[in-house]
PDB file of C-alpha atoms in Angstrom:
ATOM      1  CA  UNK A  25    -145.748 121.317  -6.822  1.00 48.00           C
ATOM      2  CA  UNK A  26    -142.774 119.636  -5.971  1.00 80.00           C
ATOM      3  CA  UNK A  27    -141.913 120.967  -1.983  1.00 91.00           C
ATOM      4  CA  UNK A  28    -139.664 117.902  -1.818  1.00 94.00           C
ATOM      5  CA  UNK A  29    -136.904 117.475  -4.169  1.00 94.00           C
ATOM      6  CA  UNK A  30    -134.875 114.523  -4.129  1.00 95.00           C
ATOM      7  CA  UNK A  31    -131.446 114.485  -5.522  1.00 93.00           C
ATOM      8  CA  UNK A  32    -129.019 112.189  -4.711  1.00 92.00           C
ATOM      9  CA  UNK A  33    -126.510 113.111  -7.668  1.00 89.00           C
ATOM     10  CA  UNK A  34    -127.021 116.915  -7.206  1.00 92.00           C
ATOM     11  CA  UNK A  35    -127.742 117.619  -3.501  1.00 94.00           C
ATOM     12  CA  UNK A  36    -128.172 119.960  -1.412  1.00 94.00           C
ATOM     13  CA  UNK A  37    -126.232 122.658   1.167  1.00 93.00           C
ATOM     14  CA  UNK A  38    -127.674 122.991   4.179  1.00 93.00           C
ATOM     15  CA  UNK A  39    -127.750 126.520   6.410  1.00 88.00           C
ATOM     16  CA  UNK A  40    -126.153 124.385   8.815  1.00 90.00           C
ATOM     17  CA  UNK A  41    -123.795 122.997   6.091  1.00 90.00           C
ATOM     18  CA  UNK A  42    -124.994 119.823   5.639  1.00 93.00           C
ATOM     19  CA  UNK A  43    -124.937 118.285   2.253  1.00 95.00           C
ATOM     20  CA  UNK A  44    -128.372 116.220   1.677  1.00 96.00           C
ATOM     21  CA  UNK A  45    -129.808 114.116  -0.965  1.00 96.00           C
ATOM     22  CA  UNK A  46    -133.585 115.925   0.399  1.00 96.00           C
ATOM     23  CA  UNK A  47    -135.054 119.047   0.378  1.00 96.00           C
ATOM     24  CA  UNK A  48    -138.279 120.140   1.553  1.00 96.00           C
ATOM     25  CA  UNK A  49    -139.094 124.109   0.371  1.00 95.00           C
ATOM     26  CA  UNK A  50    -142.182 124.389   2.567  1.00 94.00           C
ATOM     27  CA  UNK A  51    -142.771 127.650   1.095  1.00 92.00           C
ATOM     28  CA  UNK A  52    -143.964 126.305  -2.699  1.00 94.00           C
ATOM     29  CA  UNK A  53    -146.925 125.293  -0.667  1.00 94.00           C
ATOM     30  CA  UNK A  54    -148.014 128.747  -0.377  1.00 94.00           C
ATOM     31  CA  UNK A  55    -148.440 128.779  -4.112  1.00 94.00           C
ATOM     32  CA  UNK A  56    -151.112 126.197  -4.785  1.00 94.00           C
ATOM     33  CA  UNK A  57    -154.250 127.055  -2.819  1.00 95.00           C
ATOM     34  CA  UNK A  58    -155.775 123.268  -2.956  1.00 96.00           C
ATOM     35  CA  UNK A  59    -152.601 121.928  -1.649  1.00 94.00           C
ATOM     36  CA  UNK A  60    -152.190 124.841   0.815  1.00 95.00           C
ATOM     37  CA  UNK A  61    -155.949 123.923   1.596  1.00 96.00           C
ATOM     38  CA  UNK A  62    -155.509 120.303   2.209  1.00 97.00           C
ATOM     39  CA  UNK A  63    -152.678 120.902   4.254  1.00 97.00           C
ATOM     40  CA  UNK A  64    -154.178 123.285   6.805  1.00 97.00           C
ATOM     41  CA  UNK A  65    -157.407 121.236   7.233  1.00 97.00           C
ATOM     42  CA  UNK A  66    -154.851 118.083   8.301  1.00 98.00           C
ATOM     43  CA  UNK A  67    -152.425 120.403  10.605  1.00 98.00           C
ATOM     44  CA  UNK A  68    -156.141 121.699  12.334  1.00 98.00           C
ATOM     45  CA  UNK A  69    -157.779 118.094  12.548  1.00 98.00           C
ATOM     46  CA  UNK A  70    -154.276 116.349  14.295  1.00 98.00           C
ATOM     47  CA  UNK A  71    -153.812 119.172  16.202  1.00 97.00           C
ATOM     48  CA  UNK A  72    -157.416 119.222  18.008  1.00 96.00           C
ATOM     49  CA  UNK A  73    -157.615 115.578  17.626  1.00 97.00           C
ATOM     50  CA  UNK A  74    -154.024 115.416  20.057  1.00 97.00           C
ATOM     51  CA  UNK A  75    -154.775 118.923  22.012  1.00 98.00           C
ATOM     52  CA  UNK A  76    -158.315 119.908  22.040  1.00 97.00           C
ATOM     53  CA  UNK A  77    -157.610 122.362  25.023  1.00 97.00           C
ATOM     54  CA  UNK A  78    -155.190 124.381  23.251  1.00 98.00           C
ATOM     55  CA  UNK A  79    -156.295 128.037  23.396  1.00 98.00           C
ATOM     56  CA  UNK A  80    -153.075 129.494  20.995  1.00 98.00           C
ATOM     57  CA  UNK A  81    -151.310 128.326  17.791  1.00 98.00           C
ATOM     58  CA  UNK A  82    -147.710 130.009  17.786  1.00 98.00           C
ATOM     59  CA  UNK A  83    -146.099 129.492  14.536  1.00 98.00           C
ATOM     60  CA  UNK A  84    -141.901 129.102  13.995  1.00 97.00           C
ATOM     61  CA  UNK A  85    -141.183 132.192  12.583  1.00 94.00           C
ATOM     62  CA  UNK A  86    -140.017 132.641   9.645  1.00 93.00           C
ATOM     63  CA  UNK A  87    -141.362 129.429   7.086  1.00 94.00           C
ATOM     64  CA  UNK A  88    -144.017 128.169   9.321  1.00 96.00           C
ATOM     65  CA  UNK A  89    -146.045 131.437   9.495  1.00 97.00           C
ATOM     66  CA  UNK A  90    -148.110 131.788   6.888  1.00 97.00           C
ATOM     67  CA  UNK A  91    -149.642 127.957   7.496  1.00 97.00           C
ATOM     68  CA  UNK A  92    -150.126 128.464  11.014  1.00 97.00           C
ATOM     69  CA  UNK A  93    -151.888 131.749  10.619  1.00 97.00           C
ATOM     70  CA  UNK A  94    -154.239 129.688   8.620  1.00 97.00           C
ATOM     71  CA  UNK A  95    -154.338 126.859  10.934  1.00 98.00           C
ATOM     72  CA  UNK A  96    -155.276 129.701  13.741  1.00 98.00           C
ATOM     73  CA  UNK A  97    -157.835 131.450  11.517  1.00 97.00           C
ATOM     74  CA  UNK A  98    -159.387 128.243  10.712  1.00 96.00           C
ATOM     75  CA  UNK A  99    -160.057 127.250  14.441  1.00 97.00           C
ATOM     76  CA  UNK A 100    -160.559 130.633  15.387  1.00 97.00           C
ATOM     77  CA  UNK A 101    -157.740 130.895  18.001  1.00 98.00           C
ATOM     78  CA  UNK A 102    -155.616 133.252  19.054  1.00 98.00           C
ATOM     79  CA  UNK A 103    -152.378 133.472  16.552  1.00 98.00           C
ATOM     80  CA  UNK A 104    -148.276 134.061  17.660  1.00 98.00           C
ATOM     81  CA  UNK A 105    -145.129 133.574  15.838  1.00 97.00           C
ATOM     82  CA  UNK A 106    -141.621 133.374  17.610  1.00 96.00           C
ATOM     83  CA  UNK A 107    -138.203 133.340  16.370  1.00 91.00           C
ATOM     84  CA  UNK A 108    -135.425 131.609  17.414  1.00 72.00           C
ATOM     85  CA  UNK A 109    -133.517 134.225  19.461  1.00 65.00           C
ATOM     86  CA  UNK A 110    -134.871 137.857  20.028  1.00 62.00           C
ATOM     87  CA  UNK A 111    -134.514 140.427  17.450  1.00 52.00           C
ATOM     88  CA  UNK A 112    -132.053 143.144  17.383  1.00 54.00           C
ATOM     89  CA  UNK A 113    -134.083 146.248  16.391  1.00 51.00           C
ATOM     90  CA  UNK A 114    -137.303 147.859  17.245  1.00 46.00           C
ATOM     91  CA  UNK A 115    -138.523 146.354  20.095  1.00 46.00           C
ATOM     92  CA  UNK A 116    -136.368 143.103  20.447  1.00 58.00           C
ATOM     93  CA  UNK A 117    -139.484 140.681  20.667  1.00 74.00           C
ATOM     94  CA  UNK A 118    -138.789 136.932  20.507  1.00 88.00           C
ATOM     95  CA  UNK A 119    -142.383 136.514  20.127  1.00 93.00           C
ATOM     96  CA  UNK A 120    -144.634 138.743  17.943  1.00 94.00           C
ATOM     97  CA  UNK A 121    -148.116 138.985  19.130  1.00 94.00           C
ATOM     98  CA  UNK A 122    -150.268 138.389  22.954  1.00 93.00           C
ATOM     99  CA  UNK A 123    -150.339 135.759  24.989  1.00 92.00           C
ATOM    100  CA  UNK A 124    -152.053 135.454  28.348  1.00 90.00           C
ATOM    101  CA  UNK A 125    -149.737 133.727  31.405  1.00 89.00           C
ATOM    102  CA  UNK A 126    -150.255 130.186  31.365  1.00 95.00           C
ATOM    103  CA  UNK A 127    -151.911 129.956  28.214  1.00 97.00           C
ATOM    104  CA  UNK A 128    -151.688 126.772  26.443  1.00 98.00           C
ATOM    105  CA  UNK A 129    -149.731 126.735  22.928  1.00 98.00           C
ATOM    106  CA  UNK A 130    -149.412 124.513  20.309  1.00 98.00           C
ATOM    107  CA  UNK A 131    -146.355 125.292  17.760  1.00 98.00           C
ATOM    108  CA  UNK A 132    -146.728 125.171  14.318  1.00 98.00           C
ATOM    109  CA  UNK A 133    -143.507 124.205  12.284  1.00 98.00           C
ATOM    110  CA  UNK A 134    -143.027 123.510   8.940  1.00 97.00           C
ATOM    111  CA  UNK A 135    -140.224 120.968   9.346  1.00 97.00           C
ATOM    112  CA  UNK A 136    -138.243 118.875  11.483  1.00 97.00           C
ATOM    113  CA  UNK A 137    -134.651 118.076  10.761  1.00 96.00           C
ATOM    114  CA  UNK A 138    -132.000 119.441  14.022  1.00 94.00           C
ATOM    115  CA  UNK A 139    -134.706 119.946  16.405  1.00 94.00           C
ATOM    116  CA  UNK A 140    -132.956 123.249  17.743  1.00 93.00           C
ATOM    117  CA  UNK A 141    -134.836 125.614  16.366  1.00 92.00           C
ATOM    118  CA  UNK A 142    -137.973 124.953  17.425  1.00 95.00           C
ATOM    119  CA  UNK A 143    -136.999 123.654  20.554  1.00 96.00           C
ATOM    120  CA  UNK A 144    -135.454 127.216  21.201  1.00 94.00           C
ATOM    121  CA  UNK A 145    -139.111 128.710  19.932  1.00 96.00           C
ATOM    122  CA  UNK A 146    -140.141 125.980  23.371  1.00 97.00           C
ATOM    123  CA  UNK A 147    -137.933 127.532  25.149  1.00 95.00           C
ATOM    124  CA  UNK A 148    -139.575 131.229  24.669  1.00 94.00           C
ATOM    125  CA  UNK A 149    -142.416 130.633  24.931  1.00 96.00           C
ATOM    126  CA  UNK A 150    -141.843 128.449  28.014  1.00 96.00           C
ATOM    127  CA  UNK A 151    -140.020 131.274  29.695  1.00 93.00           C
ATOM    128  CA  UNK A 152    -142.866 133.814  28.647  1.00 93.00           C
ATOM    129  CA  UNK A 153    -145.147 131.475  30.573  1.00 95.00           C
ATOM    130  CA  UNK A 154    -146.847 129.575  28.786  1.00 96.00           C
ATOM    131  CA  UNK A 155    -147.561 125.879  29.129  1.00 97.00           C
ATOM    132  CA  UNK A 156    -146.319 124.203  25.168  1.00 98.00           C
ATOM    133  CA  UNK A 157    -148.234 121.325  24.747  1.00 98.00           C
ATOM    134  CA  UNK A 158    -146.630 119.879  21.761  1.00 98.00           C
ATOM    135  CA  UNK A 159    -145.924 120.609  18.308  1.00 98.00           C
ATOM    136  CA  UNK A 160    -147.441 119.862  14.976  1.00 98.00           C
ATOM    137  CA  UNK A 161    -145.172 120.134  11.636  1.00 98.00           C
ATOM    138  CA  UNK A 162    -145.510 119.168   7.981  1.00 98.00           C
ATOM    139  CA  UNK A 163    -142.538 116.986   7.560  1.00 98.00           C
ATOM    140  CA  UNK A 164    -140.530 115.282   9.829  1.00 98.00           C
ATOM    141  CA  UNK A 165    -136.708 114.254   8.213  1.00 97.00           C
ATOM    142  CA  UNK A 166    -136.819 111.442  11.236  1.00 97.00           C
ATOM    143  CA  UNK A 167    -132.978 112.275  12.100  1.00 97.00           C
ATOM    144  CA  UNK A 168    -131.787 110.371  15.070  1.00 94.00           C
ATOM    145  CA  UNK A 169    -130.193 114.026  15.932  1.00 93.00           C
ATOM    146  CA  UNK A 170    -133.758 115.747  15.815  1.00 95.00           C
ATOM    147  CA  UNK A 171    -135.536 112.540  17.672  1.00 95.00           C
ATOM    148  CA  UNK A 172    -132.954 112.956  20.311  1.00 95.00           C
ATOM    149  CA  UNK A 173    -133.186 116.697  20.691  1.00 94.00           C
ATOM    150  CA  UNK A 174    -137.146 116.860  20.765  1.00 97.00           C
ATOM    151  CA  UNK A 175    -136.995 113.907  23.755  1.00 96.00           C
ATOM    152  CA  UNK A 176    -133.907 115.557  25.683  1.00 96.00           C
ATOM    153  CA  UNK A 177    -136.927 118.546  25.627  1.00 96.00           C
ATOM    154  CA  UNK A 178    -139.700 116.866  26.299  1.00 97.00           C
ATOM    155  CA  UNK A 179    -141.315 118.600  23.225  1.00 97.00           C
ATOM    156  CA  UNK A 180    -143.873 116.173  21.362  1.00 97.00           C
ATOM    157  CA  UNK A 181    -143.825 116.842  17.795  1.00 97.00           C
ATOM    158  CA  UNK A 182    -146.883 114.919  14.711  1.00 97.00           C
ATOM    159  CA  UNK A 183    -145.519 115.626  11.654  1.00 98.00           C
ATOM    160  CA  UNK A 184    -148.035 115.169   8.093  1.00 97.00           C
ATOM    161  CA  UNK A 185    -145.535 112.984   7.286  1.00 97.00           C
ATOM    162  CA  UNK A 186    -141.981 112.300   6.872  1.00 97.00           C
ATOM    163  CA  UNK A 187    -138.797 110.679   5.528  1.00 97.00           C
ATOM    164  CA  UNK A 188    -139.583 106.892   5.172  1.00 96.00           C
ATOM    165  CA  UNK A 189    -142.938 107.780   3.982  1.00 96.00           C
ATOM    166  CA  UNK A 190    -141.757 109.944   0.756  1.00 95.00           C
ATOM    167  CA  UNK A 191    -138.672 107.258  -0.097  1.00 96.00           C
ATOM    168  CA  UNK A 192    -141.440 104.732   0.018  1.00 95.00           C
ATOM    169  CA  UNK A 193    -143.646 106.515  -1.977  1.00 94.00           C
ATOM    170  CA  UNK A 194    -140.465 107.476  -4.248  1.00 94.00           C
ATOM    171  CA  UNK A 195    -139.626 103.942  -4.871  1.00 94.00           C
ATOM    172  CA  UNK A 196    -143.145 102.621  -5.521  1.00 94.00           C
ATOM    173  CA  UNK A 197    -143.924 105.274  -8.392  1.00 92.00           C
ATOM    174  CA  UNK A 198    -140.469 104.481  -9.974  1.00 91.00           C
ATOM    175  CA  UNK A 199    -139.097 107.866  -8.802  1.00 88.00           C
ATOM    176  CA  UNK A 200    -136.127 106.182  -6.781  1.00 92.00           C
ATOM    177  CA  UNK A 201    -133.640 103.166  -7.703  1.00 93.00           C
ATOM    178  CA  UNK A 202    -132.635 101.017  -5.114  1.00 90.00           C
ATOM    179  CA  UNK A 203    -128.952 102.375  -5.570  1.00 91.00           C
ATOM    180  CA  UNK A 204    -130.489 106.052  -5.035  1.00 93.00           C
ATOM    181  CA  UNK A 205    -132.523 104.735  -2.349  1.00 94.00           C
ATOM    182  CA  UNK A 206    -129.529 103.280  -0.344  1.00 93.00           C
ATOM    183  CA  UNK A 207    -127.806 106.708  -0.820  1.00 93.00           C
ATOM    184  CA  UNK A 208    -131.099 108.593   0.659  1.00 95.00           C
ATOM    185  CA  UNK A 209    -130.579 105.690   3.749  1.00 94.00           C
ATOM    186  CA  UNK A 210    -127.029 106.078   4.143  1.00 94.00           C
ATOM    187  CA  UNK A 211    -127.282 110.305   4.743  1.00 96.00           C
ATOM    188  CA  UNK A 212    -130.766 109.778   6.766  1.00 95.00           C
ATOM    189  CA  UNK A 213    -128.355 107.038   9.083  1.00 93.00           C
ATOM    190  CA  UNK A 214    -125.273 109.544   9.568  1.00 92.00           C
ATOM    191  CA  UNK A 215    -126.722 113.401   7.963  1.00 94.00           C
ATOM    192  CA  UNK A 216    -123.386 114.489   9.912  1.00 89.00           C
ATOM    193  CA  UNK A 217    -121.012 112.720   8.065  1.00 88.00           C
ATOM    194  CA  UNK A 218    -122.703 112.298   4.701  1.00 88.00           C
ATOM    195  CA  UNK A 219    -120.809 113.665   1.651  1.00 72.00           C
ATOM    196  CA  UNK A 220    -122.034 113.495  -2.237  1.00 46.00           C
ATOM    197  CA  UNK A 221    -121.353 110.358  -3.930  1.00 44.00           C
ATOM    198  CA  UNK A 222    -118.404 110.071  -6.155  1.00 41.00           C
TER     199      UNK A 222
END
């Protein structure tokens, strides 16, 4: 499938214009129905096992959508999605779909690297009226930035699973080296700052 590409020699730009060693393209999940599967029946069963009163799933729009449609249509719960700022045509909604006031919501998200945009998604909703209860996402990068951001907005987040996890499971099938692995450290420690290796 391979969502997560590591390359430490050849990595990545960023939107925000970040170069990283890691990239996680949620949306080749979409393409293999057993892994697209798998991964909704986790996302339900931690996210009623950590909120079983939640009465709405309200996806990040755009790359968490699809998967928390499913998660939604799977519990049989009432289904949002919200981007990150309102849009600027038709009827300027920041979130697309119904939500009663003080309806409890759970927010999808397909990854977790900044923390800004879903905490701006939080921030919607919150001012729609509705109580978030926390968030549930794929794959968590684990960037002190992100940790620090989600805390400063006391917004929860369980992620499937995240950085350490894959360099761990990089290095034990012979994936990584430890001189690749140090690099992965190094931009994980200081994303910011981190440059391609010359």
């Amino acid at each position: 499938m391979k969502a997560i590409k590591i390359q430490p020699n050849n990595p990545f730009e960023w939107g925000n214009g970040w170069i990283s060693p890691i990239y996680f393209d949620s949306r080749k999940i979409l393409s293999y129905p057993h892994v697209r599967c798998q991964i909704k029946v986790e996302l339900a069963r931690v996210l009623i096992e950590t909120y079983p009163d939640v009465e709405c799933i309200a996806a990040v729009a755009p790359n968490a959508i699809a998967i928390g449609y499913s998660v939604a249509e799977d519990l049989g719960l009432p289904f949002v999605y919200v981007h990150g700022r309102p849009k600027d045509h038709g009827l300027e909604n920041c979130i697309e779909g119904d939500l009663r006031p003080r309806q409890k919501v759970v927010i999808i998200e397909d990854q977790v690297s900044e923390g800004k945009y879903c905490t701006k998604v939080q921030d919607a909703l919150q001012k729609d009226g509705s109580i978030v209860m926390g968030m549930i996402s794929i794959f968590d990068y684990e960037l002190t930035v992100g940790q620090q951001h989600l805390k400063k907005n006391a917004l929860q987040n369980r992620s499937l699973t995240c950085f350490n996890s894959i360099i761990n499971y990089a290095i034990q099938s012979g994936v990584l080296s430890p001189e690749n692995e140090e690099i992965m450290r190094m931009w994980q420690r200081a994303p910011q700052e981190w440059r391609k290796k010359k």
